């Protein structure tokens, strides 16, 4: 029997953590490039600290080499190694025939890419006995700094016929609630996460059943190892790293001091342009102008940006100001000649299953983008990409994603395994508008929601719209989005009572709606549009939108 709470520490030496108590200037350097310059100057400025740093670096590198090369940790000794994973693998390796091991580790042991081989081995060899996932906050360690910290009690055995799973526990008494327990077979894991065999984080048996039904209907976005497994012809791209590429970033003050001139939200010096560096926090669903650094108070350390006033969003010439700019040639070199469109599609990396929304996708102008806005570059025609964008912004897909995100990040391996409808779904007739393909029914709604400023004119032209941007009308946009969400619930084959249930799994959306409108307006409008689409499909008559013709911005 093995019981324990192993240490949770990254093996790689962290510069900021190391220097925080030793040299404040290095620890608080504005970016990684500046920090490395200060470290490199230590032999002249502080030789004793340099010796301390080199000794710590040597020890860290030695530990990493031992873990990766010794052969003792073939499942977890890779990637950005954390000591909890190493102890988890050790616990498994020392199990006797009738032994068990129970230990406390971050829930990422079952959901993260770096530990996927470990967890998939537990599943394939039927060694997972139980996993009880806890989330800190009111009722459980509410006094700790991070209110959404997740960890689990993991129990493994040499052979276990069943795995008992519970997620999102806030109070130990919730373990006694049978409704929250569910079991998954190795075949279920293969259906839900065929690439990694990692664990979805269902809140109940109903969630497990609903998600299994969705996956059986759609498959996944990108099945690795299958020649036909990437129907969208996708490439993923992490364009500019905020640490490693920080030497390329220029502030407004630096550019102006060097003679650059502001042109819109770009800077120009002769024939050379510097493009805004779009950070993930600056965008949201159907909104590429969600945040503006010029609105942030001087010296503010708040990671959020103030809301953009509606009056500014109704100006089609308005473009937000970034924190940094990057020369255009760097953007072109990262995208290469395989992506010539004047716009990009991506999603926010930083997210949680407990946030208001989890998958936050956005279609943006062709700008520099940081590593927290991950790009997907499909190899299909633009009108189908617009449908993919709508899918990624839907509540239906978001609901499925919330069962997959166990930590604070939506990486490529998770995105690949979401139940995204294949292109063939969009070229079929819409059940609620026979004679019209799903693509042609979705497209005008996607374009109206997306094309609200001149900087996305290239997108509008690529999908066949020749007009000026559409007026930003909050009430109209709410109905347009509800129509899209209702359509996707139908496309996923979800019954009305399931849609009702799914919308109740977004408590922050409800809370914000009730504060702003006195009711859960989003759910009500979606259910109304769902019923109207269902009635049109049953009657054979085309769906009629309650909205009049759109208005263009002037």
Coordinates of C-alpha atoms in Angstrom, one line a residue:
X1 CA 0.0 0.0 0.0
X2 CA 1.3 3.4 -1.0
X3 CA -0.2 6.6 0.4
X4 CA 1.2 10.1 -0.2
X5 CA 1.1 13.7 -1.2
X6 CA 4.1 14.1 -3.5
X7 CA 5.7 17.5 -4.2
X8 CA 4.4 19.5 -7.1
X9 CA 7.3 21.4 -8.5
X10 CA 8.6 22.1 -12.0
X11 CA 12.0 20.6 -12.6
X12 CA 13.1 23.4 -14.9
X13 CA 14.6 26.3 -13.1
X14 CA 12.3 29.3 -13.2
X15 CA 14.1 32.6 -13.6
X16 CA 11.6 34.9 -11.9
X17 CA 11.1 32.6 -8.9
X18 CA 14.9 32.2 -8.4
X19 CA 15.7 35.9 -8.6
X20 CA 12.6 37.2 -6.7
X21 CA 14.3 37.1 -3.3
X22 CA 17.8 37.8 -4.7
X23 CA 17.6 40.5 -7.3
X24 CA 14.4 42.5 -7.7
X25 CA 15.5 44.2 -11.0
X26 CA 16.0 40.8 -12.7
X27 CA 12.8 39.4 -11.3
X28 CA 10.7 42.3 -12.5
X29 CA 12.3 42.8 -15.9
X30 CA 9.7 43.8 -18.5
X31 CA 10.2 40.7 -20.6
X32 CA 12.3 37.5 -21.0
X33 CA 14.8 39.2 -23.3
X34 CA 15.5 42.0 -20.9
X35 CA 15.8 39.5 -18.0
X36 CA 18.4 37.4 -19.9
X37 CA 20.5 40.4 -20.6
X38 CA 20.6 41.3 -16.9
X39 CA 21.5 37.7 -16.0
X40 CA 24.2 37.7 -18.6
X41 CA 25.7 40.8 -17.0
X42 CA 26.0 39.2 -13.5
X43 CA 29.6 38.0 -13.8
X44 CA 30.6 41.7 -13.8
X45 CA 27.8 43.2 -11.6
X46 CA 27.3 40.5 -9.0
X47 CA 29.8 37.5 -9.3
X48 CA 28.5 35.7 -6.2
X49 CA 24.9 35.7 -7.5
X50 CA 26.2 34.5 -10.8
X51 CA 27.9 31.6 -9.1
X52 CA 24.7 30.8 -7.2
X53 CA 22.7 31.0 -10.5
X54 CA 25.0 28.7 -12.4
X55 CA 25.1 26.2 -9.6
X56 CA 21.3 26.1 -9.5
X57 CA 21.1 25.8 -13.3
X58 CA 23.6 22.9 -13.3
X59 CA 21.5 21.1 -10.6
X60 CA 18.3 21.6 -12.5
X61 CA 19.8 20.4 -15.8
X62 CA 21.2 17.4 -14.0
X63 CA 17.9 16.4 -12.5
X64 CA 16.2 16.9 -15.8
X65 CA 18.8 14.7 -17.6
X66 CA 18.4 11.9 -15.0
X67 CA 14.6 12.0 -15.2
X68 CA 14.6 12.0 -19.1
X69 CA 17.5 9.6 -19.8
X70 CA 17.6 7.1 -17.0
X71 CA 14.8 5.0 -18.3
X72 CA 13.0 5.0 -14.9
X73 CA 10.2 7.3 -16.1
X74 CA 9.3 6.4 -19.7
X75 CA 5.8 7.7 -19.3
X76 CA 6.2 11.0 -17.5
X77 CA 9.9 11.9 -18.1
X78 CA 9.2 14.2 -21.0
X79 CA 7.9 17.7 -21.8
X80 CA 7.9 20.3 -19.0
X81 CA 8.4 17.7 -16.2
X82 CA 6.7 18.2 -12.8
X83 CA 7.8 16.2 -9.8
X84 CA 4.2 15.0 -9.0
X85 CA 4.1 13.1 -12.3
X86 CA 7.4 11.4 -11.5
X87 CA 6.2 10.3 -8.1
X88 CA 2.9 9.1 -9.8
X89 CA 4.9 6.9 -12.2
X90 CA 7.1 5.6 -9.3
X91 CA 4.0 4.7 -7.4
X92 CA 2.7 2.6 -10.3
X93 CA 6.0 0.8 -10.9
X94 CA 6.3 -0.4 -7.2
X95 CA 2.7 -1.9 -7.0
X96 CA 2.5 -5.5 -6.0
X97 CA -0.1 -8.0 -7.4
X98 CA -2.6 -7.0 -4.6
X99 CA -1.2 -3.6 -3.9
X100 CA -2.9 -0.2 -4.2
X101 CA -1.5 3.4 -4.3
X102 CA -3.5 6.5 -3.4
X103 CA -2.0 9.9 -3.7
X104 CA -3.0 13.6 -4.1
X105 CA -1.9 15.2 -7.4
X106 CA -3.2 18.0 -9.7
X107 CA -6.1 16.8 -11.9
X108 CA -3.9 17.5 -14.9
X109 CA -2.5 14.0 -14.3
X110 CA -5.7 12.7 -16.1
X111 CA -6.3 15.6 -18.5
X112 CA -3.0 17.1 -19.6
X113 CA -0.9 16.3 -22.7
X114 CA 2.4 15.8 -20.8
X115 CA 0.9 13.0 -18.7
X116 CA -1.3 11.4 -21.4
X117 CA 0.9 8.3 -21.8
X118 CA 0.7 7.7 -18.1
X119 CA -3.1 8.0 -17.8
X120 CA -3.7 6.1 -21.1
X121 CA -1.6 3.2 -19.7
X122 CA -3.7 3.1 -16.6
X123 CA -6.8 2.9 -18.8
X124 CA -5.5 0.3 -21.2
X125 CA -4.1 -1.9 -18.5
X126 CA -7.2 -1.4 -16.3
X127 CA -5.2 -0.1 -13.4
X128 CA -7.4 3.0 -12.5
X129 CA -9.5 2.3 -9.5
X130 CA -10.9 5.8 -8.7
X131 CA -10.3 9.5 -9.4
X132 CA -12.1 12.1 -7.2
X133 CA -11.5 15.6 -8.5
X134 CA -11.8 18.5 -6.1
X135 CA -12.0 22.2 -6.8
X136 CA -10.9 24.8 -4.2
X137 CA -13.2 27.6 -3.2
X138 CA -16.1 28.2 -0.8
X139 CA -16.6 25.0 1.1
X140 CA -13.1 23.6 0.4
X141 CA -9.9 25.5 1.2
X142 CA -11.7 28.8 0.6
X143 CA -8.8 30.6 2.3
X144 CA -6.2 29.7 -0.3
X145 CA -5.3 32.4 -2.8
X146 CA -6.5 30.7 -6.0
X147 CA -10.3 30.0 -5.8
X148 CA -10.2 27.6 -8.8
X149 CA -7.3 25.3 -8.0
X150 CA -8.0 21.6 -9.0
X151 CA -6.5 18.5 -7.5
X152 CA -7.6 14.9 -7.3
X153 CA -7.4 11.8 -5.1
X154 CA -6.1 9.2 -7.5
X155 CA -6.2 5.5 -6.6
X156 CA -4.5 2.8 -8.8
X157 CA -4.2 -0.9 -8.5
X158 CA -2.4 -3.7 -10.3
X159 CA -5.8 -4.7 -11.7
X160 CA -9.1 -2.9 -11.3
X161 CA -12.2 -4.1 -13.0
X162 CA -13.9 -0.7 -12.7
X163 CA -12.9 3.0 -12.3
X164 CA -15.1 5.2 -10.2
X165 CA -15.0 8.8 -11.4
X166 CA -16.2 12.0 -9.7
X167 CA -15.4 15.6 -10.8
X168 CA -15.8 19.2 -9.5
X169 CA -16.3 18.3 -5.9
X170 CA -16.5 21.3 -3.6
X171 CA -17.3 19.5 -0.4
X172 CA -16.3 16.0 0.7
X173 CA -19.9 15.2 1.4
X174 CA -20.6 15.5 -2.4
X175 CA -18.7 12.2 -2.8
X176 CA -21.7 10.5 -1.3
X177 CA -24.0 11.7 -4.1
X178 CA -24.5 8.8 -6.4
X179 CA -25.7 11.1 -9.2
X180 CA -22.2 12.5 -9.5
X181 CA -20.4 9.1 -9.9
X182 CA -19.9 7.6 -13.4
X183 CA -17.9 4.9 -15.0
X184 CA -16.2 4.8 -18.4
X185 CA -15.0 1.7 -20.3
X186 CA -11.7 1.7 -22.2
X187 CA -13.9 1.8 -25.4
X188 CA -15.6 5.0 -24.0
X189 CA -12.2 6.6 -23.5
X190 CA -11.3 5.7 -27.0
X191 CA -14.4 7.3 -28.4
X192 CA -14.1 10.5 -26.4
X193 CA -10.3 11.0 -26.6
X194 CA -9.0 8.7 -29.3
X195 CA -5.7 10.6 -29.7
X196 CA -4.6 10.7 -26.1
X197 CA -7.0 8.4 -24.0
X198 CA -7.0 11.2 -21.4
X199 CA -10.0 11.6 -19.0
X200 CA -13.0 13.9 -19.7
X201 CA -14.2 15.7 -16.6
X202 CA -18.0 15.0 -16.5
X203 CA -20.0 16.3 -13.7
X204 CA -22.6 13.5 -13.8
X205 CA -23.7 10.4 -15.6
X206 CA -26.0 12.5 -17.7
X207 CA -23.1 14.5 -19.0
X208 CA -21.2 11.3 -19.9
X209 CA -24.2 10.0 -21.8
X210 CA -24.8 13.3 -23.7
X211 CA -21.2 13.7 -24.7
X212 CA -20.9 10.1 -25.8
X213 CA -23.9 10.7 -28.0
X214 CA -22.4 13.8 -29.5
X215 CA -19.1 12.1 -30.3
X216 CA -20.8 9.1 -31.9
X217 CA -22.6 11.5 -34.2
X218 CA -19.6 13.7 -35.1
X219 CA -16.3 12.1 -34.4
X220 CA -13.5 14.6 -33.5
X221 CA -11.9 17.5 -35.2
X222 CA -8.6 15.8 -36.0
X223 CA -8.0 12.1 -35.6
X224 CA -4.2 11.5 -35.5
X225 CA -2.7 8.7 -37.4
X226 CA -5.7 8.4 -39.8
X227 CA -5.1 9.6 -43.4
X228 CA -8.7 10.8 -43.5
X229 CA -8.7 12.1 -39.9
X230 CA -8.2 15.8 -40.8
X231 CA -11.2 16.7 -43.0
X232 CA -10.7 20.4 -42.4
X233 CA -7.0 20.2 -43.7
X234 CA -6.0 22.0 -40.5
X235 CA -2.6 23.4 -39.5
X236 CA -2.1 24.9 -36.0
X237 CA 0.2 27.8 -35.3
X238 CA 1.6 29.5 -32.2
X239 CA 2.8 32.7 -33.9
X240 CA 4.8 34.8 -31.4
X241 CA 5.9 33.7 -27.9
X242 CA 5.6 36.4 -25.3
X243 CA 8.9 35.3 -23.7
X244 CA 11.1 33.9 -26.4
X245 CA 10.1 36.5 -29.0
X246 CA 9.9 39.4 -26.7
X247 CA 12.9 41.0 -28.4
X248 CA 10.7 41.6 -31.5
X249 CA 8.1 43.6 -29.5
X250 CA 8.2 47.4 -29.7
X251 CA 6.2 49.8 -27.6
X252 CA 4.6 53.0 -28.9
X253 CA 7.2 55.1 -27.1
X254 CA 10.1 53.1 -28.7
X255 CA 8.7 53.3 -32.2
X256 CA 7.9 57.1 -32.0
X257 CA 11.4 57.7 -30.6
X258 CA 12.8 55.9 -33.7
X259 CA 10.8 58.0 -36.1
X260 CA 7.9 55.6 -36.8
X261 CA 4.5 57.3 -37.6
X262 CA 1.2 56.0 -36.4
X263 CA -1.2 55.1 -39.3
X264 CA -4.5 53.9 -38.0
X265 CA -3.3 51.3 -35.5
X266 CA -0.2 50.4 -37.5
X267 CA 3.2 52.1 -37.4
X268 CA 5.0 53.0 -40.6
X269 CA 8.6 53.9 -41.3
X270 CA 9.2 54.4 -45.0
X271 CA 8.0 51.2 -46.7
X272 CA 8.1 49.2 -43.5
X273 CA 5.0 48.5 -41.4
X274 CA 4.7 47.4 -37.8
X275 CA 1.5 45.6 -37.0
X276 CA -0.3 45.5 -33.6
X277 CA 0.4 42.5 -31.4
X278 CA -3.0 41.1 -30.7
X279 CA -3.2 39.5 -27.2
X280 CA -5.9 36.9 -26.4
X281 CA -7.6 39.1 -23.9
X282 CA -8.4 41.6 -26.7
X283 CA -10.9 39.3 -28.5
X284 CA -14.1 37.3 -27.8
X285 CA -16.8 35.5 -29.7
X286 CA -17.7 37.5 -32.9
X287 CA -15.8 40.4 -31.5
X288 CA -12.2 41.2 -32.6
X289 CA -12.4 44.6 -30.7
X290 CA -13.0 43.3 -27.2
X291 CA -10.1 45.0 -25.4
X292 CA -8.0 48.2 -26.0
X293 CA -4.8 48.8 -24.1
X294 CA -5.2 52.5 -24.5
X295 CA -8.2 52.2 -22.1
X296 CA -6.2 50.6 -19.3
X297 CA -5.2 53.0 -16.5
X298 CA -1.5 53.9 -16.4
X299 CA 0.4 51.5 -14.2
X300 CA -2.5 49.1 -13.8
X301 CA -1.6 45.5 -13.3
X302 CA -5.1 44.2 -14.0
X303 CA -5.0 41.4 -16.5
X304 CA -8.4 42.3 -17.8
X305 CA -9.1 45.2 -20.1
X306 CA -12.1 47.6 -19.7
X307 CA -15.2 46.9 -21.8
X308 CA -15.4 48.8 -25.1
X309 CA -18.3 51.2 -25.2
X310 CA -21.0 50.3 -27.7
X311 CA -20.7 53.7 -29.3
X312 CA -17.1 52.9 -30.2
X313 CA -18.0 49.5 -31.6
X314 CA -20.6 51.1 -33.8
X315 CA -17.8 53.0 -35.5
X316 CA -16.5 50.8 -38.4
X317 CA -13.2 52.6 -38.5
X318 CA -12.4 52.0 -34.8
X319 CA -9.4 49.7 -34.1
X320 CA -8.1 49.0 -30.6
X321 CA -4.6 49.9 -29.6
X322 CA -2.2 47.1 -28.4
X323 CA 0.6 47.0 -25.9
X324 CA 3.2 46.1 -28.5
X325 CA 3.9 46.2 -32.2
X326 CA 5.8 43.7 -34.4
X327 CA 7.2 44.3 -37.9
X328 CA 5.0 42.9 -40.6
X329 CA 7.7 40.8 -42.2
X330 CA 7.9 38.7 -39.0
X331 CA 4.1 38.0 -39.3
X332 CA 4.5 37.0 -42.9
X333 CA 7.4 34.7 -42.2
X334 CA 5.5 32.9 -39.4
X335 CA 2.4 32.4 -41.6
X336 CA 4.4 31.6 -44.8
X337 CA 2.9 31.5 -48.3
X338 CA 0.4 28.7 -47.4
X339 CA -1.9 31.3 -45.7
X340 CA -2.5 34.3 -47.9
X341 CA -5.9 35.4 -46.5
X342 CA -6.1 38.9 -44.9
X343 CA -7.6 37.4 -41.7
X344 CA -6.9 34.7 -39.1
X345 CA -9.0 32.3 -37.0
X346 CA -7.9 31.2 -33.5
X347 CA -8.9 30.7 -29.9
X348 CA -7.8 31.7 -26.4
X349 CA -5.4 29.3 -24.8
X350 CA -6.1 30.4 -21.2
X351 CA -9.5 29.2 -20.0
X352 CA -11.2 27.1 -17.4
X353 CA -14.3 24.9 -17.5
X354 CA -15.7 27.0 -14.7
X355 CA -15.4 30.3 -16.5
X356 CA -18.3 32.1 -18.2
X357 CA -17.3 30.4 -21.5
X358 CA -14.5 27.9 -22.2
X359 CA -13.8 27.9 -25.9
X360 CA -13.4 31.5 -26.9
X361 CA -12.8 31.6 -30.6
X362 CA -12.4 34.7 -32.7
X363 CA -11.8 35.7 -36.3
X364 CA -9.4 38.6 -36.5
X365 CA -7.5 40.7 -39.0
X366 CA -4.1 39.6 -40.3
X367 CA -2.1 40.9 -37.4
X368 CA 0.7 39.7 -35.1
X369 CA -0.8 37.5 -32.4
X370 CA 0.6 36.2 -29.2
X371 CA 1.1 32.6 -28.0
X372 CA -2.1 32.7 -25.9
X373 CA -4.2 33.1 -29.0
X374 CA -3.6 29.9 -30.9
X375 CA -4.3 29.8 -34.6
X376 CA -6.1 27.2 -36.7
X377 CA -5.4 27.5 -40.4
X378 CA -7.9 25.3 -42.4
X379 CA -7.3 24.2 -45.9
X380 CA -10.9 24.6 -47.1
X381 CA -12.8 27.4 -48.8
X382 CA -13.6 30.5 -46.8
X383 CA -17.3 30.0 -46.5
X384 CA -16.8 26.7 -44.8
X385 CA -14.2 28.3 -42.5
X386 CA -16.9 30.8 -41.5
X387 CA -19.1 27.7 -40.5
X388 CA -16.2 26.3 -38.5
X389 CA -15.9 29.6 -36.7
X390 CA -19.6 29.6 -35.8
X391 CA -19.2 26.0 -34.5
X392 CA -16.3 27.0 -32.3
X393 CA -18.4 29.8 -30.8
X394 CA -21.4 27.7 -30.1
X395 CA -22.7 26.6 -26.7
X396 CA -23.0 23.1 -27.9
X397 CA -19.3 22.7 -28.6
X398 CA -18.4 24.7 -25.5
X399 CA -20.5 22.3 -23.4
X400 CA -18.4 19.4 -24.7
X401 CA -15.1 21.3 -24.2
X402 CA -16.0 22.0 -20.6
X403 CA -15.8 18.2 -20.0
X404 CA -12.3 18.1 -21.4
X405 CA -10.5 21.2 -19.8
X406 CA -9.2 20.1 -16.4
X407 CA -6.8 22.9 -15.9
X408 CA -6.4 26.5 -17.2
X409 CA -5.4 25.9 -20.8
X410 CA -7.0 24.7 -24.1
X411 CA -4.1 23.3 -26.0
X412 CA -3.9 21.7 -29.4
X413 CA -4.3 18.2 -28.1
X414 CA -7.7 19.1 -26.5
X415 CA -8.9 21.1 -29.5
X416 CA -8.1 18.2 -31.8
X417 CA -10.4 15.9 -29.8
X418 CA -13.5 18.2 -29.6
X419 CA -16.6 16.9 -31.4
X420 CA -16.4 19.4 -34.2
X421 CA -18.8 18.8 -37.1
X422 CA -17.1 17.8 -40.4
X423 CA -17.4 20.0 -43.5
X424 CA -19.9 17.5 -45.0
X425 CA -22.5 18.6 -42.4
X426 CA -22.5 22.1 -43.9
X427 CA -23.0 21.0 -47.5
X428 CA -26.1 19.1 -46.7
X429 CA -29.6 20.7 -46.8
X430 CA -30.7 22.4 -43.6
X431 CA -33.7 20.5 -42.2
X432 CA -35.4 23.7 -41.3
X433 CA -34.9 25.3 -44.7
X434 CA -35.0 22.6 -47.4
X435 CA -33.3 23.6 -50.6
X436 CA -30.7 25.7 -48.7
X437 CA -27.5 24.1 -47.4
X438 CA -26.5 24.5 -43.8
X439 CA -23.5 26.6 -44.9
X440 CA -25.7 29.0 -46.9
X441 CA -28.1 29.4 -44.0
X442 CA -25.4 30.0 -41.4
X443 CA -23.2 32.3 -43.6
X444 CA -25.1 35.6 -43.6
X445 CA -25.5 35.4 -39.8
X446 CA -21.8 34.7 -39.3
X447 CA -20.8 37.5 -41.6
X448 CA -23.1 40.1 -40.0
X449 CA -21.8 39.2 -36.5
X450 CA -18.2 39.2 -37.6
X451 CA -17.8 42.0 -40.2
X452 CA -18.4 45.1 -38.0
X453 CA -15.3 47.0 -38.9
X454 CA -13.3 47.8 -42.1
X455 CA -10.3 45.9 -40.9
X456 CA -12.2 42.7 -41.6
X457 CA -13.1 43.7 -45.1
X458 CA -10.8 40.9 -46.6
X459 CA -12.9 38.3 -44.8
X460 CA -16.2 39.8 -46.1
X461 CA -14.9 39.8 -49.7
X462 CA -13.6 36.2 -49.4
X463 CA -17.1 35.0 -48.5
X464 CA -18.9 37.0 -51.1
X465 CA -20.0 40.1 -49.2
X466 CA -19.4 43.3 -51.2
X467 CA -20.9 45.8 -48.8
X468 CA -19.7 48.0 -46.0
X469 CA -19.5 46.7 -42.4
X470 CA -22.6 45.8 -40.5
X471 CA -23.9 48.0 -37.7
X472 CA -23.2 46.8 -34.1
X473 CA -26.7 46.4 -32.7
X474 CA -26.6 44.5 -29.3
X475 CA -30.2 43.4 -29.4
X476 CA -30.1 42.1 -32.9
X477 CA -26.7 40.4 -32.3
X478 CA -28.3 38.5 -29.4
X479 CA -31.0 37.0 -31.7
X480 CA -28.5 36.2 -34.4
X481 CA -26.2 34.3 -32.0
X482 CA -29.3 32.5 -30.6
X483 CA -30.2 31.4 -34.1
X484 CA -26.7 30.0 -34.6
X485 CA -26.7 28.3 -31.2
X486 CA -30.1 26.7 -31.8
X487 CA -29.0 25.5 -35.2
X488 CA -25.9 23.8 -33.8
X489 CA -28.0 22.1 -31.1
X490 CA -30.1 20.6 -33.9
X491 CA -27.0 19.7 -35.9
X492 CA -25.6 17.8 -32.9
X493 CA -28.9 15.9 -32.6
X494 CA -29.7 17.2 -29.1
X495 CA -33.3 17.0 -27.8
X496 CA -35.0 20.1 -26.3
X497 CA -34.8 18.9 -22.7
X498 CA -31.1 18.3 -23.2
X499 CA -30.6 21.8 -24.6
X500 CA -32.5 23.1 -21.5
X501 CA -30.1 21.1 -19.3
X502 CA -27.0 22.2 -21.1
X503 CA -27.8 25.9 -20.9
X504 CA -28.1 25.5 -17.1
X505 CA -24.4 24.3 -17.0
X506 CA -23.3 27.9 -17.8
X507 CA -24.1 29.5 -14.4
X508 CA -22.0 32.6 -15.0
X509 CA -23.9 33.3 -18.3
X510 CA -27.1 33.0 -16.3
X511 CA -25.8 35.3 -13.5
X512 CA -24.7 38.0 -15.9
X513 CA -28.0 37.8 -17.8
X514 CA -30.1 38.0 -14.7
X515 CA -28.1 41.1 -13.6
X516 CA -28.4 42.8 -17.0
X517 CA -31.9 41.7 -18.1
X518 CA -33.7 40.3 -15.0
X519 CA -33.9 36.8 -16.6
X520 CA -31.7 34.2 -18.2
X521 CA -32.3 35.8 -21.6
X522 CA -29.7 33.8 -23.5
X523 CA -31.3 30.5 -22.6
X524 CA -34.8 31.8 -23.3
X525 CA -33.9 33.1 -26.8
X526 CA -32.0 30.0 -27.8
X527 CA -34.9 27.7 -26.8
X528 CA -37.3 30.0 -28.7
X529 CA -35.2 29.7 -31.8
X530 CA -34.7 26.0 -31.2
X531 CA -38.5 25.5 -31.2
X532 CA -38.9 27.6 -34.3
X533 CA -36.3 25.6 -36.2
X534 CA -37.9 22.4 -35.1
X535 CA -41.4 23.6 -36.2
X536 CA -40.0 24.6 -39.6
X537 CA -38.3 21.2 -40.0
X538 CA -41.5 19.4 -39.1
X539 CA -43.7 21.5 -41.4
X540 CA -41.5 21.5 -44.4
X541 CA -41.7 25.3 -44.5
X542 CA -38.5 27.3 -44.3
X543 CA -37.6 29.0 -41.0
X544 CA -38.5 32.7 -40.9
X545 CA -36.3 34.9 -38.7
X546 CA -38.0 37.4 -36.4
X547 CA -35.3 39.9 -37.5
X548 CA -35.7 42.4 -40.3
X549 CA -33.0 43.1 -42.9
X550 CA -29.6 44.0 -41.5
X551 CA -28.3 47.6 -41.3
X552 CA -24.9 48.6 -42.6
X553 CA -22.6 51.0 -40.7
X554 CA -22.0 54.3 -42.3

